[in-house]
GROMACS .gro file of C-alpha atoms in nm:
model
  370
    1MET     CA    1   1.688   0.069  -8.897
    2SER     CA    2   1.659  -0.233  -8.669
    3ARG     CA    3   1.484  -0.273  -8.334
    4PHE     CA    4   1.516  -0.552  -8.081
    5GLN     CA    5   1.290  -0.616  -7.784
    6VAL     CA    6   1.492  -0.739  -7.485
    7GLU     CA    7   1.255  -0.955  -7.281
    8LEU     CA    8   1.363  -0.969  -6.915
    9LYS     CA    9   1.042  -1.058  -6.732
   10LYS     CA   10   1.113  -1.294  -6.447
   11VAL     CA   11   1.000  -1.394  -6.100
   12VAL     CA   12   1.260  -1.360  -5.824
   13ASP     CA   13   1.223  -1.532  -5.488
   14ASP     CA   14   1.403  -1.322  -5.225
   15SER     CA   15   1.252  -1.506  -4.928
   16TYR     CA   16   1.473  -1.560  -4.625
   17GLU     CA   17   1.455  -1.673  -4.265
   18VAL     CA   18   1.496  -1.468  -3.948
   19GLN     CA   19   1.621  -1.681  -3.660
   20ILE     CA   20   1.592  -1.551  -3.305
   21GLY     CA   21   1.782  -1.721  -3.027
   22ARG     CA   22   2.100  -1.736  -2.821
   23ASP     CA   23   2.456  -1.841  -2.902
   24LEU     CA   24   2.385  -1.836  -3.274
   25ILE     CA   25   2.738  -1.829  -3.416
   26PRO     CA   26   2.758  -2.213  -3.422
   27VAL     CA   27   2.410  -2.222  -3.576
   28MET     CA   28   2.518  -1.987  -3.856
   29ILE     CA   29   2.830  -2.193  -3.926
   30GLN     CA   30   2.622  -2.510  -3.949
   31ASP     CA   31   2.380  -2.336  -4.186
   32ILE     CA   32   2.674  -2.240  -4.407
   33ARG     CA   33   2.792  -2.602  -4.402
   34ASP     CA   34   2.441  -2.704  -4.503
   35GLY     CA   35   2.452  -2.478  -4.810
   36LEU     CA   36   2.315  -2.142  -4.695
   37ALA     CA   37   2.571  -1.962  -4.915
   38GLY     CA   38   2.579  -2.226  -5.186
   39ASN     CA   39   2.928  -2.351  -5.264
   40ARG     CA   40   3.104  -2.032  -5.159
   41ARG     CA   41   3.416  -2.086  -4.948
   42LYS     CA   42   3.530  -1.726  -4.898
   43PHE     CA   43   3.362  -1.492  -4.649
   44ALA     CA   44   3.415  -1.120  -4.593
   45VAL     CA   45   3.320  -1.047  -4.232
   46ILE     CA   46   3.231  -0.676  -4.213
   47THR     CA   47   3.200  -0.518  -3.870
   48ASP     CA   48   3.288  -0.205  -3.676
   49SER     CA   49   3.563  -0.129  -3.426
   50THR     CA   50   3.338  -0.184  -3.123
   51VAL     CA   51   3.192  -0.517  -3.237
   52GLU     CA   52   3.519  -0.653  -3.381
   53PRO     CA   53   3.663  -0.804  -3.058
   54LEU     CA   54   3.323  -0.903  -2.918
   55TYR     CA   55   3.172  -1.089  -3.213
   56GLY     CA   56   3.364  -1.016  -3.533
   57GLU     CA   57   3.672  -1.211  -3.430
   58PRO     CA   58   3.470  -1.508  -3.293
   59VAL     CA   59   3.272  -1.530  -3.619
   60LEU     CA   60   3.594  -1.527  -3.823
   61ALA     CA   61   3.755  -1.788  -3.597
   62ALA     CA   62   3.449  -2.014  -3.628
   63LEU     CA   63   3.455  -1.983  -4.007
   64ARG     CA   64   3.822  -2.072  -4.029
   65GLU     CA   65   3.784  -2.359  -3.785
   66ALA     CA   66   3.511  -2.496  -4.011
   67GLY     CA   67   3.753  -2.488  -4.304
   68TYR     CA   68   3.641  -2.170  -4.479
   69GLN     CA   69   3.849  -1.875  -4.592
   70GLY     CA   70   3.771  -1.543  -4.434
   71ASP     CA   71   3.893  -1.196  -4.342
   72LEU     CA   72   3.776  -0.918  -4.115
   73PHE     CA   73   3.699  -0.579  -4.267
   74VAL     CA   74   3.660  -0.323  -3.991
   75PHE     CA   75   3.556   0.043  -3.994
   76PRO     CA   76   3.528   0.297  -3.708
   77ALA     CA   77   3.208   0.254  -3.508
   78GLY     CA   78   2.935   0.516  -3.535
   79GLU     CA   79   2.685   0.670  -3.776
   80LYS     CA   80   2.950   0.906  -3.911
   81SER     CA   81   3.117   0.607  -4.078
   82LYS     CA   82   2.805   0.521  -4.277
   83VAL     CA   83   2.916   0.719  -4.582
   84ARG     CA   84   3.031   0.656  -4.937
   85ARG     CA   85   3.396   0.691  -4.840
   86THR     CA   86   3.375   0.400  -4.595
   87LYS     CA   87   3.197   0.187  -4.853
   88GLU     CA   88   3.474   0.259  -5.102
   89GLU     CA   89   3.742   0.171  -4.845
   90LEU     CA   90   3.574  -0.159  -4.764
   91GLU     CA   91   3.544  -0.246  -5.133
   92ASP     CA   92   3.907  -0.159  -5.202
   93ALA     CA   93   4.019  -0.369  -4.903
   94MET     CA   94   3.815  -0.665  -5.028
   95LEU     CA   95   3.958  -0.631  -5.379
   96ALA     CA   96   4.311  -0.612  -5.239
   97LYS     CA   97   4.254  -0.945  -5.062
   98GLU     CA   98   4.133  -1.096  -5.389
   99TYR     CA   99   3.764  -1.112  -5.306
  100ARG     CA  100   3.557  -1.147  -5.620
  101ARG     CA  101   3.206  -1.258  -5.718
  102ASP     CA  102   3.247  -1.600  -5.556
  103CYS     CA  103   3.247  -1.457  -5.202
  104CYS     CA  104   2.977  -1.397  -4.941
  105VAL     CA  105   2.954  -1.103  -4.701
  106ILE     CA  106   2.865  -1.151  -4.334
  107ALA     CA  107   2.753  -0.832  -4.157
  108VAL     CA  108   2.822  -0.859  -3.784
  109GLY     CA  109   2.694  -0.567  -3.580
  110GLY     CA  110   2.421  -0.309  -3.543
  111GLY     CA  111   2.222  -0.103  -3.789
  112VAL     CA  112   2.517   0.093  -3.927
  113VAL     CA  113   2.700  -0.232  -4.004
  114THR     CA  114   2.403  -0.407  -4.164
  115ASP     CA  115   2.313  -0.100  -4.373
  116LEU     CA  116   2.669  -0.049  -4.495
  117ALA     CA  117   2.767  -0.414  -4.543
  118GLY     CA  118   2.442  -0.487  -4.724
  119PHE     CA  119   2.507  -0.197  -4.962
  120VAL     CA  120   2.860  -0.325  -5.023
  121ALA     CA  121   2.724  -0.675  -5.096
  122GLY     CA  122   2.458  -0.540  -5.330
  123THR     CA  123   2.709  -0.365  -5.556
  124PHE     CA  124   3.032  -0.565  -5.513
  125GLY     CA  125   3.085  -0.770  -5.829
  126ARG     CA  126   2.736  -0.650  -5.930
  127GLY     CA  127   2.595  -0.830  -5.628
  128VAL     CA  128   2.715  -1.102  -5.393
  129PRO     CA  129   2.509  -1.275  -5.122
  130PHE     CA  130   2.520  -1.156  -4.762
  131ILE     CA  131   2.413  -1.266  -4.417
  132ASN     CA  132   2.310  -1.040  -4.128
  133PHE     CA  133   2.422  -1.130  -3.776
  134ALA     CA  134   2.253  -0.861  -3.566
  135THR     CA  135   2.416  -0.770  -3.236
  136THR     CA  136   2.201  -0.476  -3.120
  137LEU     CA  137   1.838  -0.430  -3.027
  138LEU     CA  138   1.807  -0.158  -3.293
  139ALA     CA  139   1.935  -0.389  -3.566
  140ALA     CA  140   1.712  -0.670  -3.444
  141ALA     CA  141   1.407  -0.445  -3.440
  142ASP     CA  142   1.461  -0.273  -3.769
  143ALA     CA  143   1.781  -0.240  -3.970
  144SER     CA  144   1.870  -0.606  -4.028
  145ILE     CA  145   1.526  -0.700  -4.165
  146GLY     CA  146   1.370  -0.578  -4.486
  147GLY     CA  147   1.667  -0.540  -4.718
  148LYS     CA  148   1.707  -0.164  -4.700
  149THR     CA  149   2.075  -0.078  -4.734
  150ALA     CA  150   2.219   0.272  -4.764
  151VAL     CA  151   2.476   0.533  -4.675
  152ASP     CA  152   2.434   0.887  -4.545
  153THR     CA  153   2.538   1.213  -4.709
  154GLU     CA  154   2.592   1.559  -4.564
  155LEU     CA  155   2.242   1.649  -4.680
  156ALA     CA  156   2.051   1.363  -4.519
  157THR     CA  157   2.055   1.001  -4.406
  158ASN     CA  158   1.991   0.695  -4.622
  159LEU     CA  159   1.927   0.876  -4.951
  160ILE     CA  160   2.176   0.662  -5.144
  161GLY     CA  161   2.134   0.286  -5.136
  162LEU     CA  162   1.931  -0.004  -5.263
  163ILE     CA  163   1.692  -0.274  -5.147
  164TYR     CA  164   1.892  -0.596  -5.136
  165GLN     CA  165   1.776  -0.891  -4.931
  166PRO     CA  166   2.006  -1.108  -4.715
  167LEU     CA  167   2.029  -1.487  -4.727
  168LYS     CA  168   1.932  -1.504  -4.361
  169VAL     CA  169   1.914  -1.287  -4.048
  170TYR     CA  170   2.036  -1.404  -3.708
  171VAL     CA  171   1.909  -1.217  -3.402
  172ASP     CA  172   2.133  -1.328  -3.116
  173ILE     CA  173   1.976  -1.204  -2.794
  174ASP     CA  174   2.287  -1.295  -2.593
  175THR     CA  175   2.471  -1.010  -2.764
  176TRP     CA  176   2.242  -0.752  -2.603
  177ARG     CA  177   2.408  -0.812  -2.267
  178THR     CA  178   2.723  -0.640  -2.393
  179LEU     CA  179   2.532  -0.326  -2.498
  180PRO     CA  180   2.551  -0.006  -2.294
  181ARG     CA  181   2.213   0.081  -2.142
  182ARG     CA  182   2.189   0.387  -2.369
  183HIS     CA  183   2.201   0.159  -2.673
  184LEU     CA  184   1.931  -0.067  -2.532
  185MET     CA  185   1.709   0.238  -2.485
  186ASN     CA  186   1.803   0.349  -2.836
  187GLY     CA  187   1.682   0.020  -2.982
  188LEU     CA  188   1.353   0.034  -2.796
  189ALA     CA  189   1.246   0.344  -2.989
  190GLU     CA  190   1.186   0.138  -3.305
  191THR     CA  191   1.006  -0.120  -3.091
  192VAL     CA  192   0.768   0.146  -2.956
  193LYS     CA  193   0.713   0.263  -3.314
  194HIS     CA  194   0.611  -0.088  -3.421
  195ALA     CA  195   0.365  -0.116  -3.132
  196CYS     CA  196   0.217   0.227  -3.210
  197LEU     CA  197   0.147   0.144  -3.573
  198ALA     CA  198   0.042  -0.219  -3.553
  199ASP     CA  199  -0.026  -0.376  -3.212
  200SER     CA  200  -0.197  -0.214  -2.913
  201ALA     CA  201  -0.145  -0.526  -2.696
  202PHE     CA  202   0.227  -0.504  -2.770
  203PHE     CA  203   0.218  -0.141  -2.656
  204ASP     CA  204   0.052  -0.251  -2.330
  205TYR     CA  205   0.329  -0.508  -2.284
  206LEU     CA  206   0.601  -0.247  -2.332
  207GLU     CA  207   0.439  -0.023  -2.072
  208THR     CA  208   0.468  -0.296  -1.809
  209HIS     CA  209   0.787  -0.476  -1.920
  210CYS     CA  210   1.026  -0.209  -2.049
  211GLY     CA  211   1.235  -0.243  -1.733
  212ALA     CA  212   1.275  -0.617  -1.786
  213ILE     CA  213   1.385  -0.555  -2.144
  214LEU     CA  214   1.645  -0.298  -2.035
  215ASP     CA  215   1.770  -0.553  -1.781
  216CYS     CA  216   1.802  -0.806  -2.067
  217GLU     CA  217   1.570  -1.060  -1.910
  218PRO     CA  218   1.567  -1.343  -2.168
  219GLU     CA  219   1.193  -1.405  -2.188
  220ALA     CA  220   1.111  -1.035  -2.240
  221CYS     CA  221   1.388  -0.989  -2.497
  222GLU     CA  222   1.279  -1.292  -2.697
  223TYR     CA  223   0.918  -1.177  -2.689
  224ILE     CA  224   0.990  -0.828  -2.825
  225SER     CA  225   1.224  -0.970  -3.091
  226GLU     CA  226   0.947  -1.194  -3.219
  227LYS     CA  227   0.697  -0.907  -3.212
  228ASN     CA  228   0.932  -0.668  -3.393
  229CYS     CA  229   1.001  -0.923  -3.664
  230SER     CA  230   0.633  -1.005  -3.699
  231VAL     CA  231   0.530  -0.643  -3.749
  232LYS     CA  232   0.808  -0.566  -3.994
  233TYR     CA  233   0.796  -0.878  -4.209
  234ARG     CA  234   0.418  -0.849  -4.253
  235VAL     CA  235   0.468  -0.503  -4.400
  236VAL     CA  236   0.776  -0.590  -4.607
  237MET     CA  237   0.612  -0.900  -4.757
  238GLN     CA  238   0.331  -0.682  -4.892
  239ASP     CA  239   0.549  -0.396  -5.016
  240GLU     CA  240   0.915  -0.485  -5.050
  241ARG     CA  241   1.001  -0.181  -5.266
  242GLU     CA  242   0.820   0.084  -5.057
  243LYS     CA  243   0.564   0.174  -5.319
  244ASN     CA  244   0.296   0.250  -5.059
  245LEU     CA  245   0.236   0.041  -4.744
  246ARG     CA  246   0.602   0.022  -4.638
  247GLU     CA  247   0.592   0.397  -4.578
  248ILE     CA  248   0.417   0.325  -4.248
  249LEU     CA  249   0.749   0.198  -4.110
  250ASN     CA  250   0.859   0.562  -4.146
  251LEU     CA  251   0.632   0.664  -3.858
  252GLY     CA  252   0.814   0.935  -3.660
  253HIS     CA  253   1.107   0.940  -3.901
  254THR     CA  254   1.030   1.265  -4.085
  255VAL     CA  255   1.127   1.470  -3.782
  256GLY     CA  256   1.349   1.199  -3.632
  257ARG     CA  257   1.588   1.167  -3.926
  258ALA     CA  258   1.608   1.545  -3.960
  259ILE     CA  259   1.699   1.586  -3.592
  260GLU     CA  260   1.955   1.307  -3.617
  261THR     CA  261   2.131   1.489  -3.902
  262VAL     CA  262   2.106   1.841  -3.756
  263SER     CA  263   2.248   1.713  -3.425
  264ASP     CA  264   2.554   1.596  -3.625
  265TYR     CA  265   2.473   1.247  -3.489
  266THR     CA  266   2.518   1.356  -3.128
  267LEU     CA  267   2.180   1.189  -3.088
  268LEU     CA  268   2.157   0.818  -3.162
  269HIS     CA  269   1.900   0.711  -3.418
  270GLY     CA  270   1.652   0.586  -3.159
  271GLU     CA  271   1.689   0.902  -2.951
  272ALA     CA  272   1.614   1.118  -3.254
  273LEU     CA  273   1.327   0.888  -3.352
  274SER     CA  274   1.180   0.921  -3.003
  275ILE     CA  275   1.163   1.299  -3.048
  276GLY     CA  276   1.014   1.243  -3.392
  277MET     CA  277   0.750   1.012  -3.243
  278ALA     CA  278   0.666   1.276  -2.982
  279ALA     CA  279   0.624   1.534  -3.259
  280GLN     CA  280   0.411   1.295  -3.464
  281VAL     CA  281   0.166   1.219  -3.181
  282ARG     CA  282   0.137   1.588  -3.093
  283LEU     CA  283   0.054   1.679  -3.453
  284GLY     CA  284  -0.167   1.372  -3.489
  285CYS     CA  285  -0.362   1.467  -3.179
  286ARG     CA  286  -0.423   1.815  -3.319
  287SER     CA  287  -0.547   1.654  -3.639
  288GLY     CA  288  -0.787   1.424  -3.453
  289TYR     CA  289  -0.603   1.097  -3.526
  290LEU     CA  290  -0.555   1.007  -3.160
  291THR     CA  291  -0.686   1.135  -2.829
  292GLU     CA  292  -0.496   1.346  -2.579
  293GLY     CA  293  -0.481   1.040  -2.354
  294GLU     CA  294  -0.329   0.826  -2.629
  295ARG     CA  295  -0.081   1.102  -2.712
  296ASP     CA  296   0.023   1.123  -2.349
  297ARG     CA  297   0.062   0.744  -2.320
  298VAL     CA  298   0.306   0.735  -2.610
  299ILE     CA  299   0.513   1.021  -2.472
  300ALA     CA  300   0.503   0.871  -2.120
  301LEU     CA  301   0.629   0.533  -2.245
  302LEU     CA  302   0.920   0.695  -2.430
  303GLU     CA  303   1.009   0.888  -2.114
  304LYS     CA  304   0.977   0.576  -1.899
  305ILE     CA  305   1.230   0.400  -2.120
  306GLY     CA  306   1.464   0.697  -2.077
  307LEU     CA  307   1.435   0.841  -2.428
  308PRO     CA  308   1.415   1.216  -2.503
  309VAL     CA  309   1.081   1.365  -2.607
  310THR     CA  310   1.181   1.731  -2.643
  311ILE     CA  311   1.422   1.899  -2.883
  312PRO     CA  312   1.761   1.980  -2.724
  313ASP     CA  313   1.844   2.349  -2.691
  314TYR     CA  314   2.148   2.317  -2.918
  315ILE     CA  315   1.928   2.219  -3.215
  316ASP     CA  316   1.863   2.516  -3.447
  317ARG     CA  317   1.485   2.504  -3.504
  318GLU     CA  318   1.500   2.683  -3.841
  319ALA     CA  319   1.774   2.448  -3.964
  320LEU     CA  320   1.556   2.158  -3.847
  321VAL     CA  321   1.253   2.282  -4.041
  322LYS     CA  322   1.464   2.312  -4.358
  323LYS     CA  323   1.609   1.965  -4.305
  324LEU     CA  324   1.258   1.815  -4.307
  325TYR     CA  325   1.253   1.866  -4.683
  326THR     CA  326   1.529   1.608  -4.733
  327ASP     CA  327   1.291   1.331  -4.618
  328LYS     CA  328   1.233   1.053  -4.874
  329LYS     CA  329   0.855   1.097  -4.852
  330VAL     CA  330   0.864   1.455  -4.984
  331ARG     CA  331   0.667   1.483  -5.311
  332ASP     CA  332   0.665   1.791  -5.536
  333GLY     CA  333   0.838   1.989  -5.263
  334LYS     CA  334   0.567   1.914  -5.006
  335LEU     CA  335   0.624   1.754  -4.667
  336ARG     CA  336   0.437   1.428  -4.609
  337PHE     CA  337   0.385   1.256  -4.273
  338VAL     CA  338   0.275   0.910  -4.165
  339PHE     CA  339   0.039   0.921  -3.866
  340GLN     CA  340  -0.070   0.657  -3.620
  341ARG     CA  341  -0.441   0.601  -3.566
  342GLY     CA  342  -0.492   0.575  -3.193
  343ILE     CA  343  -0.248   0.317  -3.056
  344GLY     CA  344  -0.199   0.012  -3.275
  345GLY     CA  345  -0.308   0.146  -3.614
  346VAL     CA  346  -0.210   0.384  -3.893
  347MET     CA  347  -0.406   0.645  -4.080
  348THR     CA  348  -0.497   0.601  -4.444
  349PHE     CA  349  -0.569   0.896  -4.673
  350GLY     CA  350  -0.717   0.722  -4.975
  351ASP     CA  351  -0.667   0.393  -5.154
  352GLU     CA  352  -0.326   0.266  -5.041
  353VAL     CA  353  -0.217   0.616  -4.936
  354TYR     CA  354  -0.047   0.615  -4.597
  355ALA     CA  355   0.103   0.964  -4.572
  356ARG     CA  356  -0.056   1.304  -4.608
  357PRO     CA  357   0.085   1.645  -4.699
  358VAL     CA  358   0.157   1.865  -4.398
  359ASP     CA  359   0.185   2.240  -4.428
  360GLU     CA  360   0.516   2.368  -4.297
  361ARG     CA  361   0.333   2.596  -4.053
  362GLU     CA  362   0.165   2.295  -3.890
  363ILE     CA  363   0.487   2.117  -3.803
  364ARG     CA  364   0.674   2.440  -3.732
  365ASP     CA  365   0.428   2.518  -3.452
  366ILE     CA  366   0.482   2.175  -3.299
  367LEU     CA  367   0.861   2.198  -3.320
  368MET     CA  368   0.866   2.544  -3.162
  369GLU     CA  369   0.656   2.410  -2.873
  370MET     CA  370   0.901   2.122  -2.819
   0.00000   0.00000   0.00000
């Protein structure tokens, strides 16, 4: 009998830059010329049907004008496309156009695009590099940063995927001007979440400037982009693989993700998260983690933005309670919640423990009230 020890210990540097600005397509092309993607000459531009004419086609044209090969790979817009079938279709289309391990993926779009394209990149040819070009406030605030990539299933969202970091993230604020107002409000939900868990002064700013953000005033948009990135990268740098601290970015998501799925994606992610945040502060207030005044401020800000804070009548409450158990934080069949501490902090429940078990009856009472 023979035994061999396969030594694979190594240090991997997955660091990357997030650039916030305006008119960033030329900047990205110059970065590629300067070696961002190494010596790769072939680029798969993945986008959705809404973003394709707005930014997908201009990115492809800029690549080709710079002398690179490229193709557009487009899927129907919407969360319902973020499934394994779409991933397979994108991969087959790339293979048919002779894309192999020497290519680079560019994700152009919102959170659905960056999640899906990043997952494709992470598994295509056992992993090819990718770049995120975020075109929505939601992607800028959350999805494009941190390396989480995934697809949804009928059971729940984001349960199948991997953590795979991009080469660089571009947050082009000019693209927000083409967003419907509902999608701007949708993106602000993650922004409110970041303020609630990490920065009370940022929360104060949102209370007084949310109108300016919804009107796409440049200074306000640049400010919140920088704040969102700052909050998220500080967490991700300490816990890339979500072993403990990164769970705090799940604030409001236990209920939010469940509502998003039970609504059959009638609710946008930020709208569902807003309801989840309202549930979280209500339960947190009952548990003594924040005052009634702080609870009311959070709910009032979400309402001021135009986000929902109550559960729509068409949502089956019992189905919603059952769906909570599909949350990634569930351990040994027990629900676990992240809670904010006042405004600008998070609760800890032991050494590097950021979520606590919640009895089903506790959250059921809150959901029935909402």
